[in-house]
Amino acid sequence: VQLQASGGGLVQAGGSLRLSCAASGGTFSFNSYYMGWFRQAPGKEREFVAAISRSSSTTYADSVKGRFTISRDNRKNTVALQMNSLKYEDTAVYYCAAATRVGSPQRSYEYDYWGQGTQVTVSS
C-alpha cells in the first residue's frame, strides 16, 4: 500500500493543524489496516504519536493525549490527525504508517508501510 501524508506547515504555539494520510493500492482493503502516526524531530529518534485500529479504537502517546485526535474514513481510504494546542516541542516530521497486524501500536517496527512524511513546525 502507498501512503501519502499532507497537511503539515508552520503554525504558532497554541494553534492547530490537521494532517491527512491517503492510502492507495495494496493487497488488502484499507479497513484491514491498523494505522498509526509517528514523528521525528531533528536529532531524535522516531516516536509514536497515535494509532487507530480497524474498529477505530485509538491509542495516544502521553505527550499528545487530550490535544491530538486520530480518525479514519474507510470510504475515502484516509486517516487524519487533528492537532490542537500545538507546542514548540511538537515540531517534527510526521509520518503515517500502516500495518496488517499489530501487537503493540507504539512500536514502529510493527508497521509494514510508511508515507514520506510531512513537516510540522510550531513557532514559540
CSV table of C-alpha atoms in Angstrom, one decimal:
chain,number,residue,atom,x,y,z
A,1,VAL,CA,0.0,0.0,0.0
A,2,GLN,CA,1.2,3.5,-0.8
A,3,LEU,CA,0.7,6.3,1.8
A,4,GLN,CA,0.7,10.0,1.1
A,5,ALA,CA,0.8,12.4,4.1
A,6,SER,CA,-0.2,16.0,3.8
A,7,GLY,CA,-1.3,19.0,5.8
A,8,GLY,CA,1.9,20.0,7.5
A,9,GLY,CA,3.1,23.6,7.8
A,10,LEU,CA,4.1,26.4,10.1
A,11,VAL,CA,1.9,27.4,13.0
A,12,GLN,CA,2.2,29.4,16.1
A,13,ALA,CA,2.2,27.8,19.5
A,14,GLY,CA,-1.4,27.2,20.6
A,15,GLY,CA,-2.6,26.8,17.1
A,16,SER,CA,-4.0,23.8,15.2
A,17,LEU,CA,-3.2,21.7,12.2
A,18,ARG,CA,-4.9,18.8,10.6
A,19,LEU,CA,-2.7,16.1,8.9
A,20,SER,CA,-4.2,13.7,6.4
A,21,CYS,CA,-2.8,10.4,5.0
A,22,ALA,CA,-4.3,8.9,1.9
A,23,ALA,CA,-3.8,5.2,1.2
A,24,SER,CA,-3.8,3.6,-2.2
A,25,GLY,CA,-3.0,0.2,-3.7
A,26,GLY,CA,-2.2,-2.7,-1.5
A,27,THR,CA,-3.4,-6.3,-1.4
A,28,PHE,CA,-6.0,-5.7,1.4
A,29,SER,CA,-8.8,-3.2,1.7
A,30,PHE,CA,-8.0,0.0,3.7
A,31,ASN,CA,-10.2,-1.1,6.6
A,32,SER,CA,-8.0,-4.1,7.1
A,33,TYR,CA,-5.0,-2.0,8.1
A,34,TYR,CA,-4.1,-0.7,11.5
A,35,MET,CA,-3.0,2.9,11.0
A,36,GLY,CA,-0.5,5.0,13.0
A,37,TRP,CA,1.2,8.4,13.1
A,38,PHE,CA,4.8,8.8,14.2
A,39,ARG,CA,7.1,11.8,14.3
A,40,GLN,CA,10.8,12.5,14.3
A,41,ALA,CA,12.4,15.7,15.4
A,42,PRO,CA,15.9,16.7,14.4
A,43,GLY,CA,18.5,14.7,16.2
A,44,LYS,CA,15.9,12.5,17.9
A,45,GLU,CA,14.5,9.0,17.3
A,46,ARG,CA,11.2,8.4,15.7
A,47,GLU,CA,8.4,8.3,18.3
A,48,PHE,CA,4.9,7.1,18.4
A,49,VAL,CA,2.1,9.7,18.3
A,50,ALA,CA,-1.2,8.0,17.8
A,51,ALA,CA,-2.8,4.9,16.3
A,52,ILE,CA,-6.2,3.7,15.3
A,53,SER,CA,-7.4,0.1,14.9
A,54,ARG,CA,-9.6,-1.4,12.3
A,55,SER,CA,-12.6,-1.0,14.7
A,56,SER,CA,-11.5,2.7,15.3
A,57,SER,CA,-10.2,2.2,18.9
A,58,THR,CA,-7.5,4.7,19.5
A,59,THR,CA,-4.1,4.9,21.3
A,60,TYR,CA,-2.2,8.0,22.1
A,61,ALA,CA,1.3,9.0,23.3
A,62,ASP,CA,1.0,10.6,26.7
A,63,SER,CA,2.6,13.8,25.3
A,64,VAL,CA,-0.3,14.4,22.9
A,65,LYS,CA,-3.2,12.9,24.8
A,66,GLY,CA,-6.0,15.4,25.1
A,67,ARG,CA,-4.6,17.6,22.3
A,68,PHE,CA,-4.4,15.3,19.3
A,69,THR,CA,-7.2,13.2,17.7
A,70,ILE,CA,-6.7,10.4,15.2
A,71,SER,CA,-9.6,9.3,13.0
A,72,ARG,CA,-10.1,7.3,9.9
A,73,ASP,CA,-12.5,7.3,6.9
A,74,ASN,CA,-12.6,3.9,5.4
A,75,ARG,CA,-14.8,5.1,2.5
A,76,LYS,CA,-12.1,7.6,1.5
A,77,ASN,CA,-9.1,5.5,2.5
A,78,THR,CA,-7.8,8.2,4.7
A,79,VAL,CA,-6.6,8.7,8.2
A,80,ALA,CA,-6.4,12.1,9.8
A,81,LEU,CA,-4.6,13.6,12.8
A,82,GLN,CA,-6.2,16.7,14.3
A,83,MET,CA,-3.6,18.6,16.3
A,84,ASN,CA,-4.8,21.3,18.7
A,85,SER,CA,-2.9,23.4,21.3
A,86,LEU,CA,0.3,22.8,19.5
A,87,LYS,CA,3.5,23.3,21.3
A,88,TYR,CA,7.0,24.0,20.2
A,89,GLU,CA,8.1,20.5,21.1
A,90,ASP,CA,5.6,19.1,18.6
A,91,THR,CA,7.9,20.3,15.8
A,92,ALA,CA,8.9,17.3,13.8
A,93,VAL,CA,8.4,15.4,10.5
A,94,TYR,CA,5.2,13.4,10.9
A,95,TYR,CA,4.8,10.0,9.2
A,96,CYS,CA,1.7,7.9,8.7
A,97,ALA,CA,2.1,4.1,8.7
A,98,ALA,CA,0.0,1.1,8.1
A,99,ALA,CA,0.2,-2.4,9.5
A,100,THR,CA,-1.7,-5.6,8.8
A,101,ARG,CA,-1.0,-7.0,12.2
A,102,VAL,CA,0.0,-5.1,15.4
A,103,GLY,CA,1.0,-6.4,18.7
A,104,SER,CA,1.9,-3.1,20.2
A,105,PRO,CA,0.9,0.0,18.2
A,106,GLN,CA,3.6,2.1,19.8
A,107,ARG,CA,6.4,0.1,18.2
A,108,SER,CA,7.4,1.4,14.8
A,109,TYR,CA,8.7,-1.9,13.7
A,110,GLU,CA,5.2,-3.3,13.8
A,111,TYR,CA,4.3,-1.3,10.8
A,112,ASP,CA,4.7,-2.6,7.2
A,113,TYR,CA,4.2,0.6,5.2
A,114,TRP,CA,5.3,4.2,5.6
A,115,GLY,CA,4.5,7.5,4.0
A,116,GLN,CA,7.0,10.1,3.0
A,117,GLY,CA,6.4,12.4,6.0
A,118,THR,CA,5.1,16.0,6.3
A,119,GLN,CA,6.9,18.8,8.2
A,120,VAL,CA,5.1,20.4,11.2
A,121,THR,CA,6.9,23.5,12.6
A,122,VAL,CA,5.5,25.2,15.7
A,123,SER,CA,6.9,28.6,16.4
A,124,SER,CA,7.1,29.7,20.1
